[in-house]
Coordinates of C-alpha atoms and ligand atoms in Angstrom, one line a residue:
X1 CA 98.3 169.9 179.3
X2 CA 100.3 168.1 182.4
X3 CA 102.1 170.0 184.8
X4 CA 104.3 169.2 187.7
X5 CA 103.3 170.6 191.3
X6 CA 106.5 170.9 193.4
X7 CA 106.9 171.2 197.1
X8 CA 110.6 172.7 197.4
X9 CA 112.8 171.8 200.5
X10 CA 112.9 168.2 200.8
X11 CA 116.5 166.4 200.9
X12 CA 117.3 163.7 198.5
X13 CA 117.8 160.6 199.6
X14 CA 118.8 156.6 198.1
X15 CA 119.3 155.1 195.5
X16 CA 118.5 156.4 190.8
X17 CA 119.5 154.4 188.0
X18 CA 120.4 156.2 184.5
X19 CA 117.9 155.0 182.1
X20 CA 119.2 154.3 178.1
X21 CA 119.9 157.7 176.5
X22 CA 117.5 159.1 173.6
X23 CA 120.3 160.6 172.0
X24 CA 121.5 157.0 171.3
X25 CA 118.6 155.6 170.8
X26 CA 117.4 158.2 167.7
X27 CA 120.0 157.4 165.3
X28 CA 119.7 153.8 166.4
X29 CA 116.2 153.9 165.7
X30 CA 117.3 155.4 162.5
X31 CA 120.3 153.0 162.0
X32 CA 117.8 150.0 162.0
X33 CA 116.3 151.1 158.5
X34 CA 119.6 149.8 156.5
X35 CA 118.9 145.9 158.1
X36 CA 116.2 143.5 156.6
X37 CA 116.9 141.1 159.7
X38 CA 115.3 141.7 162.9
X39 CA 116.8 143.9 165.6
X40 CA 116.1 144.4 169.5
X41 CA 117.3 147.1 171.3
X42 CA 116.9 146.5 175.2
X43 CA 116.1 148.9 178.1
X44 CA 114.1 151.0 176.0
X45 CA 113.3 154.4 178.0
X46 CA 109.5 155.5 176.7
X47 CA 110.3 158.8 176.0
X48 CA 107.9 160.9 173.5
X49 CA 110.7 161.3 171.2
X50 CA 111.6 157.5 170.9
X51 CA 107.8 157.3 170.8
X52 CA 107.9 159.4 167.9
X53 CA 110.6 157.9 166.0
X54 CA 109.1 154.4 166.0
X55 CA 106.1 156.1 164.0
X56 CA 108.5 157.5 162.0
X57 CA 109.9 153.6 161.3
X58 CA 105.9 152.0 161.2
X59 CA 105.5 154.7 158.8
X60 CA 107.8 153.0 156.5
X61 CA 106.4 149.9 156.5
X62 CA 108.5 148.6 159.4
X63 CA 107.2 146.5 162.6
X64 CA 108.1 148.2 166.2
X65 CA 107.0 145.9 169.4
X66 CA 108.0 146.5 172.9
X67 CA 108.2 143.5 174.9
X68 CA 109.2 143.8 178.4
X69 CA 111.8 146.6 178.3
X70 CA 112.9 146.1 174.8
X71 CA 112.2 147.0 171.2
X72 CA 112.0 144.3 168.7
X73 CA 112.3 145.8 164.9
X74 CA 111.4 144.8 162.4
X75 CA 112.4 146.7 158.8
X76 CA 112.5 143.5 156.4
X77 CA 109.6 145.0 154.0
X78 CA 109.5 148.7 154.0
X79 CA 107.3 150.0 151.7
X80 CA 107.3 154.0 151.6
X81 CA 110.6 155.7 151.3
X82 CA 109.2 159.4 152.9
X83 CA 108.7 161.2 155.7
X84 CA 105.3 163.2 155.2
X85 CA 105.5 166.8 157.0
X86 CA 103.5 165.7 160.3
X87 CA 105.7 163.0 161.6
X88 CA 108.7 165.2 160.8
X89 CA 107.6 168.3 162.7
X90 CA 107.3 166.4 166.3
X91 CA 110.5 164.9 166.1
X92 CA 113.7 166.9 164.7
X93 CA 115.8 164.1 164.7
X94 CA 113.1 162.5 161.9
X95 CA 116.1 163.6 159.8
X96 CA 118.5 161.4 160.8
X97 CA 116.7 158.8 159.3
X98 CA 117.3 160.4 155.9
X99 CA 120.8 158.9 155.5
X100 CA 119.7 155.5 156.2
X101 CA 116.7 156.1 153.9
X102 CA 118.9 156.7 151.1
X103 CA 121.5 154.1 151.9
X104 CA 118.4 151.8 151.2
X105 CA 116.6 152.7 149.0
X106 CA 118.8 155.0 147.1
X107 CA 116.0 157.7 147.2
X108 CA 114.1 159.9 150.0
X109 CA 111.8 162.1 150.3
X110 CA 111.8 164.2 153.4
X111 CA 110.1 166.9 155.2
X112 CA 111.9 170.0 156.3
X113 CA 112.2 169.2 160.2
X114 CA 112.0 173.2 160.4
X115 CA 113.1 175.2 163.7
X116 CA 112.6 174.6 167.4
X117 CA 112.4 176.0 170.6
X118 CA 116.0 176.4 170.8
X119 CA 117.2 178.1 167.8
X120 CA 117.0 177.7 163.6
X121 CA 118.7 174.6 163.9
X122 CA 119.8 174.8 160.0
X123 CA 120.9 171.7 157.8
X124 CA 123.7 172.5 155.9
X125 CA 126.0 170.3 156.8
X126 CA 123.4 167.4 156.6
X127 CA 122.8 168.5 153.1
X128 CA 126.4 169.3 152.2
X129 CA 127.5 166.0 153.7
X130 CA 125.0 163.7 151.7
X131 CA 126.3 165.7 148.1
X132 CA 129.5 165.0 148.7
X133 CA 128.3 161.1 148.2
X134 CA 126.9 162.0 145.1
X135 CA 123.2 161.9 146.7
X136 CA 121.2 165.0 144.2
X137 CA 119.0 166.9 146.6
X138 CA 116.2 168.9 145.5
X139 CA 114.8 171.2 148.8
X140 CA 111.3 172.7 147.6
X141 CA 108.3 173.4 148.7
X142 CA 109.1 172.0 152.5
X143 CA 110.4 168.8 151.4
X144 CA 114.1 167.3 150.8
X145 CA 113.5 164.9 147.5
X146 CA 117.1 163.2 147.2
X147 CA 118.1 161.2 144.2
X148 CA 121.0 158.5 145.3
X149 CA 121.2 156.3 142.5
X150 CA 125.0 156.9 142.0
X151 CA 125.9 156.9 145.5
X152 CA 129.1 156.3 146.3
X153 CA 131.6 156.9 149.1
X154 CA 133.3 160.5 149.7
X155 CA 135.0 162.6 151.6
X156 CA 133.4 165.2 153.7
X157 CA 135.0 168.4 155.6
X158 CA 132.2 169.4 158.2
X159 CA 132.4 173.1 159.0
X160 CA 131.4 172.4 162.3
X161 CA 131.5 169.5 164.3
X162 CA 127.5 168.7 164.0
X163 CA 126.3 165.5 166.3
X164 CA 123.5 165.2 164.0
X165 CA 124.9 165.5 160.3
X166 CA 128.2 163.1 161.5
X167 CA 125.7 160.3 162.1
X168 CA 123.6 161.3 159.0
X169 CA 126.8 160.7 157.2
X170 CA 127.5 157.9 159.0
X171 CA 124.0 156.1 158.4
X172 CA 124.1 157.1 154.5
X173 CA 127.4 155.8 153.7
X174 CA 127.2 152.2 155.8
X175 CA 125.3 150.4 152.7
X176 CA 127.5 152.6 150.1
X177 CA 129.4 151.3 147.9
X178 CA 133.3 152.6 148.5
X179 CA 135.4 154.8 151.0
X180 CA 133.6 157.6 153.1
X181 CA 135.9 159.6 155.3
X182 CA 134.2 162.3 157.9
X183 CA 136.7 164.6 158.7
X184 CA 135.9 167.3 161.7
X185 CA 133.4 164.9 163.1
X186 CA 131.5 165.1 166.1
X187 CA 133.0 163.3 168.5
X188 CA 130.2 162.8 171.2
X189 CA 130.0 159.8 172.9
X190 CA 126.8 159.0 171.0
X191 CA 128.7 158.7 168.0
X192 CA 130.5 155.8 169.2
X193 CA 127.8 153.9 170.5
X194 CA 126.0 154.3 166.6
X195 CA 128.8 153.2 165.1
X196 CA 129.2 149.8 167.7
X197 CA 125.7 149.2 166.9
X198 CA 125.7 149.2 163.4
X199 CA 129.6 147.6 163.5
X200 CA 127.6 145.0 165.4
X201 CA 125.2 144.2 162.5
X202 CA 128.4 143.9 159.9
X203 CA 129.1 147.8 159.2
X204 CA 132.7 148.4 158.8
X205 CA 133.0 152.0 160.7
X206 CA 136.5 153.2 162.4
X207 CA 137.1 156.1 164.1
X208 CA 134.0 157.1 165.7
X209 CA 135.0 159.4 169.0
X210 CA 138.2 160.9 166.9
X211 CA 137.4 163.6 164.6
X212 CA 138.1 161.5 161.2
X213 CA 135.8 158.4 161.0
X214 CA 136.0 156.1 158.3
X215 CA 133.3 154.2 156.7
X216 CA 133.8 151.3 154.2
X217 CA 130.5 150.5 152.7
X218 CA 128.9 146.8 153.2
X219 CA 126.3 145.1 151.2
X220 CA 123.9 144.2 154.0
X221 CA 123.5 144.3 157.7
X222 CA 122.6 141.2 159.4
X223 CA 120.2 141.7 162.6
X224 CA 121.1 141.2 166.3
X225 CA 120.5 142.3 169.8
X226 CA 121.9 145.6 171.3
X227 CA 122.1 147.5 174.3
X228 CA 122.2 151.6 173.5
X229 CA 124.6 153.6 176.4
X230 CA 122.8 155.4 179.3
X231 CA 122.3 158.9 179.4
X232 CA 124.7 161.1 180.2
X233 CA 122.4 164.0 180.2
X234 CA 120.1 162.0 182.5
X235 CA 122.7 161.3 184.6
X236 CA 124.1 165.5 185.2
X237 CA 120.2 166.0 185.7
X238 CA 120.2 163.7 188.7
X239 CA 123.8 164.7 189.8
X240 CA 122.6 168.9 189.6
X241 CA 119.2 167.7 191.4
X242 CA 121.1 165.9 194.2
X243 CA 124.0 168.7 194.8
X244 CA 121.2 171.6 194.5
X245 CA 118.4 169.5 197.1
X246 CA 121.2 168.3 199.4
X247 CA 121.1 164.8 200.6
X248 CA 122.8 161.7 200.0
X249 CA 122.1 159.6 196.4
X250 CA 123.6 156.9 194.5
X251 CA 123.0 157.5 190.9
X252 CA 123.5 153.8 189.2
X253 CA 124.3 153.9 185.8
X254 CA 126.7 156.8 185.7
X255 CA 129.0 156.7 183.5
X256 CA 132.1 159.1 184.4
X257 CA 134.1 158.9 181.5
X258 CA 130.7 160.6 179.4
X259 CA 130.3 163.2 181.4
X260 CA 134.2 164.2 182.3
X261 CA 133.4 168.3 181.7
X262 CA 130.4 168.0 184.0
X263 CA 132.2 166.0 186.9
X264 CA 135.2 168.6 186.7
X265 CA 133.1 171.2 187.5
X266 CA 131.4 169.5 190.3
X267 CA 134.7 169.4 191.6
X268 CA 134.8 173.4 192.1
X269 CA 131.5 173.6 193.7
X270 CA 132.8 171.5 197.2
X271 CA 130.8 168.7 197.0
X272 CA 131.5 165.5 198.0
X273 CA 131.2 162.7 195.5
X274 CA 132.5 159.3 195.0
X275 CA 132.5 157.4 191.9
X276 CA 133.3 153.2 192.1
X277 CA 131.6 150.3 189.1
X278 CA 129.5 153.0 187.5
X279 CA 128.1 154.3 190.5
X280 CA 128.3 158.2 191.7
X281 CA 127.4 158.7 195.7
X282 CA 126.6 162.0 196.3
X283 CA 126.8 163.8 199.6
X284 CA 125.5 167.6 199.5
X285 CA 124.1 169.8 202.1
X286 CA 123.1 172.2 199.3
X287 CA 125.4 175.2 200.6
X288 CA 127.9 175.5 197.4
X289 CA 130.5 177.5 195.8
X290 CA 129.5 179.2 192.7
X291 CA 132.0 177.7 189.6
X292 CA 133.5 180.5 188.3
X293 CA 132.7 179.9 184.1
X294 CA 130.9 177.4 182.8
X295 CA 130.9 177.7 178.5
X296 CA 129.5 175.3 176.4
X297 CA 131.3 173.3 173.4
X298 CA 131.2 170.1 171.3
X299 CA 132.5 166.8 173.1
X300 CA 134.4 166.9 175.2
X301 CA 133.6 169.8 176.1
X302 CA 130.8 171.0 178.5
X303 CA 127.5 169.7 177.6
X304 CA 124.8 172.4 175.8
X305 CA 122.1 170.0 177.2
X306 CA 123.0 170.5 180.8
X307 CA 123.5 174.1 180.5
X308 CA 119.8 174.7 181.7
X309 CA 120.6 172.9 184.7
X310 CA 123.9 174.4 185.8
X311 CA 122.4 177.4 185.3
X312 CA 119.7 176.3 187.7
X313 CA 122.1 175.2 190.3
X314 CA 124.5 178.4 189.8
X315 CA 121.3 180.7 190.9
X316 CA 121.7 179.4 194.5
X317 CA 125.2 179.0 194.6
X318 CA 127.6 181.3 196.6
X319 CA 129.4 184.1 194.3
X320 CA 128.9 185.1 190.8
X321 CA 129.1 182.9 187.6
X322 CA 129.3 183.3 183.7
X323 CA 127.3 180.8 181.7
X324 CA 128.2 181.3 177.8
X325 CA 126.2 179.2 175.5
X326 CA 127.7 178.6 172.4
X327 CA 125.8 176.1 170.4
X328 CA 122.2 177.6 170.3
X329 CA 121.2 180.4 170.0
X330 CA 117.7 180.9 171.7
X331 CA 118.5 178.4 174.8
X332 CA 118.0 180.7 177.3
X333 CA 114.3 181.2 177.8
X334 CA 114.8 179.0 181.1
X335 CA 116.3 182.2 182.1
X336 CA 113.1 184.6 183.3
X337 CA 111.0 181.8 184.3
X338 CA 114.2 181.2 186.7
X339 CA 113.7 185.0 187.5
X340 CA 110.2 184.5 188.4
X341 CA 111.5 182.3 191.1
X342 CA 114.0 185.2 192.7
X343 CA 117.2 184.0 191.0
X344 CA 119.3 186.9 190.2
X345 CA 120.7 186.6 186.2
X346 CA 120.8 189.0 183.5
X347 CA 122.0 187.5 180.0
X348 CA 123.4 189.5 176.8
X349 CA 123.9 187.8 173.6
X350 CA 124.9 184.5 174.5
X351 CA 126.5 185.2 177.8
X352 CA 124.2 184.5 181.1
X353 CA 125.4 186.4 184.7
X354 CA 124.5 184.5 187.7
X355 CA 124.5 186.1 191.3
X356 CA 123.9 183.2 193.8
X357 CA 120.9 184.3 196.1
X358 CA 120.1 182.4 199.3
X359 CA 116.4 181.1 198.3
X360 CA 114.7 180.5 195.2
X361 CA 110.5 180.9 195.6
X362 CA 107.8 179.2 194.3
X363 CA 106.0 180.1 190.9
X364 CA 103.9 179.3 188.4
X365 CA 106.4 178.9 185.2
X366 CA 106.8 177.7 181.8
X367 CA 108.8 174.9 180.6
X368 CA 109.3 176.0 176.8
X369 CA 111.9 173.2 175.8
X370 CA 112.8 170.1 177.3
X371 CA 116.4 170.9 179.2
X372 CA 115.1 174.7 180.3
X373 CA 111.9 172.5 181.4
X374 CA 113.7 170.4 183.3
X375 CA 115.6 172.9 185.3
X376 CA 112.7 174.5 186.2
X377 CA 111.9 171.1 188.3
X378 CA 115.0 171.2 189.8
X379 CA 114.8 174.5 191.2
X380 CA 111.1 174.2 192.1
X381 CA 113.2 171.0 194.6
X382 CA 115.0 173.9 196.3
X383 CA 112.4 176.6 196.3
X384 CA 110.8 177.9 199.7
X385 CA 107.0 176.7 199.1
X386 CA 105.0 175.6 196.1
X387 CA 106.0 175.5 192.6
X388 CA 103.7 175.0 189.0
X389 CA 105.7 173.8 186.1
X390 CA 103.7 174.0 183.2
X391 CA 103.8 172.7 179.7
X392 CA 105.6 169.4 180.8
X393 CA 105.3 168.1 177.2
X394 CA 108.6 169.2 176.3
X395 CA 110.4 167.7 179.3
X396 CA 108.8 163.9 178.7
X397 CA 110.3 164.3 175.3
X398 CA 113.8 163.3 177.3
X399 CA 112.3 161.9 180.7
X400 CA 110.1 158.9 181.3
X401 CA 108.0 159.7 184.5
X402 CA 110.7 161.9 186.0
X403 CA 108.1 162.5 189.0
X404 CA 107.9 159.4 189.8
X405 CA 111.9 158.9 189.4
X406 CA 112.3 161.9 191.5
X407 CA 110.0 161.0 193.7
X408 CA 111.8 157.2 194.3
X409 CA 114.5 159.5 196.0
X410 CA 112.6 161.9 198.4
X411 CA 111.4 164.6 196.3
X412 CA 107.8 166.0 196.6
X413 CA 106.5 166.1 193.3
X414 CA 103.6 164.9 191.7
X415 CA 101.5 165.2 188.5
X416 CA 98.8 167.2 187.5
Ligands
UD1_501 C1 122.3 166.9 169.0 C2 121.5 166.5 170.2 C3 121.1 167.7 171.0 C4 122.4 168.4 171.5 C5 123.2 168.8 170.2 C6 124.6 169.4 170.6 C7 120.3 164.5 169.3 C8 119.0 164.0 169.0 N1 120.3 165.8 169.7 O1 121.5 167.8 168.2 O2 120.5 167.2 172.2 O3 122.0 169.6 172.1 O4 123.5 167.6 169.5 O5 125.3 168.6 171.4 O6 121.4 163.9 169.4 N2 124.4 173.2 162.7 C9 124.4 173.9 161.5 N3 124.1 173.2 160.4 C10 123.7 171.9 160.4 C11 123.7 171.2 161.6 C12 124.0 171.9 162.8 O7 124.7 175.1 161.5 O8 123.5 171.3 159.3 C13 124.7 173.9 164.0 C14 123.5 174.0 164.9 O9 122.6 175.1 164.6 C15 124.2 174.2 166.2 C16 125.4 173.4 166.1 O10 125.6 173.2 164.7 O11 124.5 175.5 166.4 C17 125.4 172.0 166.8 O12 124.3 171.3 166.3 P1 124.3 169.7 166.2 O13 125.6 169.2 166.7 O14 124.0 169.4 164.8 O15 123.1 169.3 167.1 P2 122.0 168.2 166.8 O16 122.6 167.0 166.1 O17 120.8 168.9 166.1

């Protein structure tokens, strides 16, 4: 099992670029089931999930090649229409490709993609969201066997804004004959760039980003080329890592308007930062103002998957900070490996309390999912001597090589 060995205290220094975001690329991956024509998706980041999900497509009978930095798909003869239990419990996102299952074949059968590190992660809404197009779902025995013969378009009121069943939705009702209307939808930026993708292969999709979205269903989708967004997550990590090393970065690839909620808090902390053509320069000396409240929430709001990391950066921070985490509801386990290092926060229920100390240490921790992983590495860049973060699996399940990106800008880590 990797780990990372960190020497902390080393400032930050030139140039990152955002690499393409997984959260994209997943229900892209998923989206490329509904086309018999060949699709390549450029700038492919090798993350283990995106890994995953290409087994997830091969599975089905379809053809995934990376050349250079793109993937070249190939769905034209699928020949299985299920998802057996081991590929779905490695990736939880294998059930995105349910909808687009469905809206090809008109049947699925499915593995339960079960719990993870960060809560129950139910799917309700996915379920509830595919009846309401007339798909019959039978859930037994740890599989999802769906029946969509007399599919048809619908109109579906999602409790909660869920990023996951919206483009679930989304991906079923694309090849559906008649009207489907999403209303409450997520409105993460993700969503948009699914539904330019598929509206790029012929879908007929309005909406996406608002909280209705319309879909007309289309008889095919043609093939074609396509460039998924960077990632905004990717991007805060890199932001947090700069501010909380000190130094002076340019992160390339930083898209501002994705990552609004993160950048207006940056703006409490008295940092300096300067944003011109998708670039962000960075100048920190590390000293900074703890931000007051930081609570998570559905686009736009402030990102659950940077939460780990501003929670990282409010441990050395001057003053006292409230972290509420309102999406999940185990996705603080960061928080005593954090301790381990000297940071000073006690959570209750959902609620985190940060007291800013001086110094962070070095320790031997645990990543135990992939955003609390990665904000172990980034205080481990600010801690006085040596630091072991173990179980690095879950954090190359959103990073490609982040050592050796973290590395490109002054930071001593390495691999071990
Ligand atoms: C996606 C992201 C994940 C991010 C999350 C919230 C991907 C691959 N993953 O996950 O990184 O943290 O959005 O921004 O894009 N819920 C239900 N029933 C459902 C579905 C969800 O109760 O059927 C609840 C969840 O338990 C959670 C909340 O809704 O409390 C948000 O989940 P959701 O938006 O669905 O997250 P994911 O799509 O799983």
């Amino acid at each position: 099992m990797d780990k990372f060995l960190i020497k902390g205290g080393k400032k930050l220094k030139g140039s990152i670029k955002v690499t393409s975001a997984k959260n994209a690329y997943l229900p892209i991956l998923a989206g490329c089931i509904l086309s018999e024509k060949p699709i390549v998706l450029t700038d492919c980041p090798k993350y283990i999930d995106i890994i995953n999900m290409g087994k997830i497509l091969e599975n089905l009978g379809g053809k995934v090649k990376e050349s250079d930095e793109n993937l070249q798909i190939d769905c034209s003869s699928l020949t299985s229409s299920n998802i057996p239990q081991d590929l779905a419990s490695v990736l939880r996102s294998s059930i995105f490709s349910l909808g687009s299952i469905l809206g090809r074949f008109k049947r699925a059968k499915v593995a339960y993609p079960g719990g993870c590190e960060i809560g129950a992660r139910p799917i309700d809404l996915h379920i509830k969201g595919l009846k309401a197009l007339n798909v019959k779902i039978i859930d037994k025995h740890g599989y999802l066997t769906c029946d969509g013969r007399n599919m048809r378009g619908g109109r579906v009121n999602l409790d909660f804004p869920s990023v996951g069943a919206t483009e679930n939705i989304m991906l079923a009702a694309v090849l559906t004959k008649g009207e489907t209307e999403i209303i409450n939808a997520a409105k993460e930026p993700e969503i948009i760039d699914l539904a330019n993708f598929l509206n790029s292969l012929g879908a007929k999709i309005s909406g996406a980003g608002t909280s209705v979205i319309k879909i007309t269903g289309v008889k095919k989708l043609n093939g074609g080329v396509y460039s998924p967004m960077p990632d905004r997550i990717i991007a805060g990590t890199y932001l947090i890592a700069g501010m909380m090393a000190g130094g002076n970065i340019q992160i390339e690839n930083f898209r501002a308007e994705d990552n609004i909620a993160l950048l207006e808090k940056v703006k409490k902390t008295a940092c300096n930062i300067k944003l011109e053509n998708d670039i962000l320069t960075l100048k920190s000396d590390g000293r900074l103002k703890a931000i007051n409240k930081i609570e998570t929430s559905p686009y736009p709001g402030f990102p659950t998957d940077l939460q780990a990391q501003i929670l990282a950066l409010q441990s050395i921070s001057k003053g006292t900070s409230m972290v509420v985490e309102n999406l999940f509801e185990s996705r603080f386990k960061h928080v005593p490996e954090l301790v381990k290092m000297g940071a000073k926060i006690s959570v209750k229920d959902r609620t985190a309390v940060v007291h800013g100390v001086e110094k962070l240490y070095g320790a031997d921790v645990n990543a135990t999912d992939l955003r609390g992983g990665v904000a172990l590495v980034l205080a481990g860049l600010v801690a006085e001597g040596y630091t072991t973060v173990n179980n690095v699996r879950h954090i190359d399940r959103g990073y490609y090589q982040l050592e050796n990106q973290l590395s490109s800008i002054g930071a001593e880590i390495t691999r071990i």
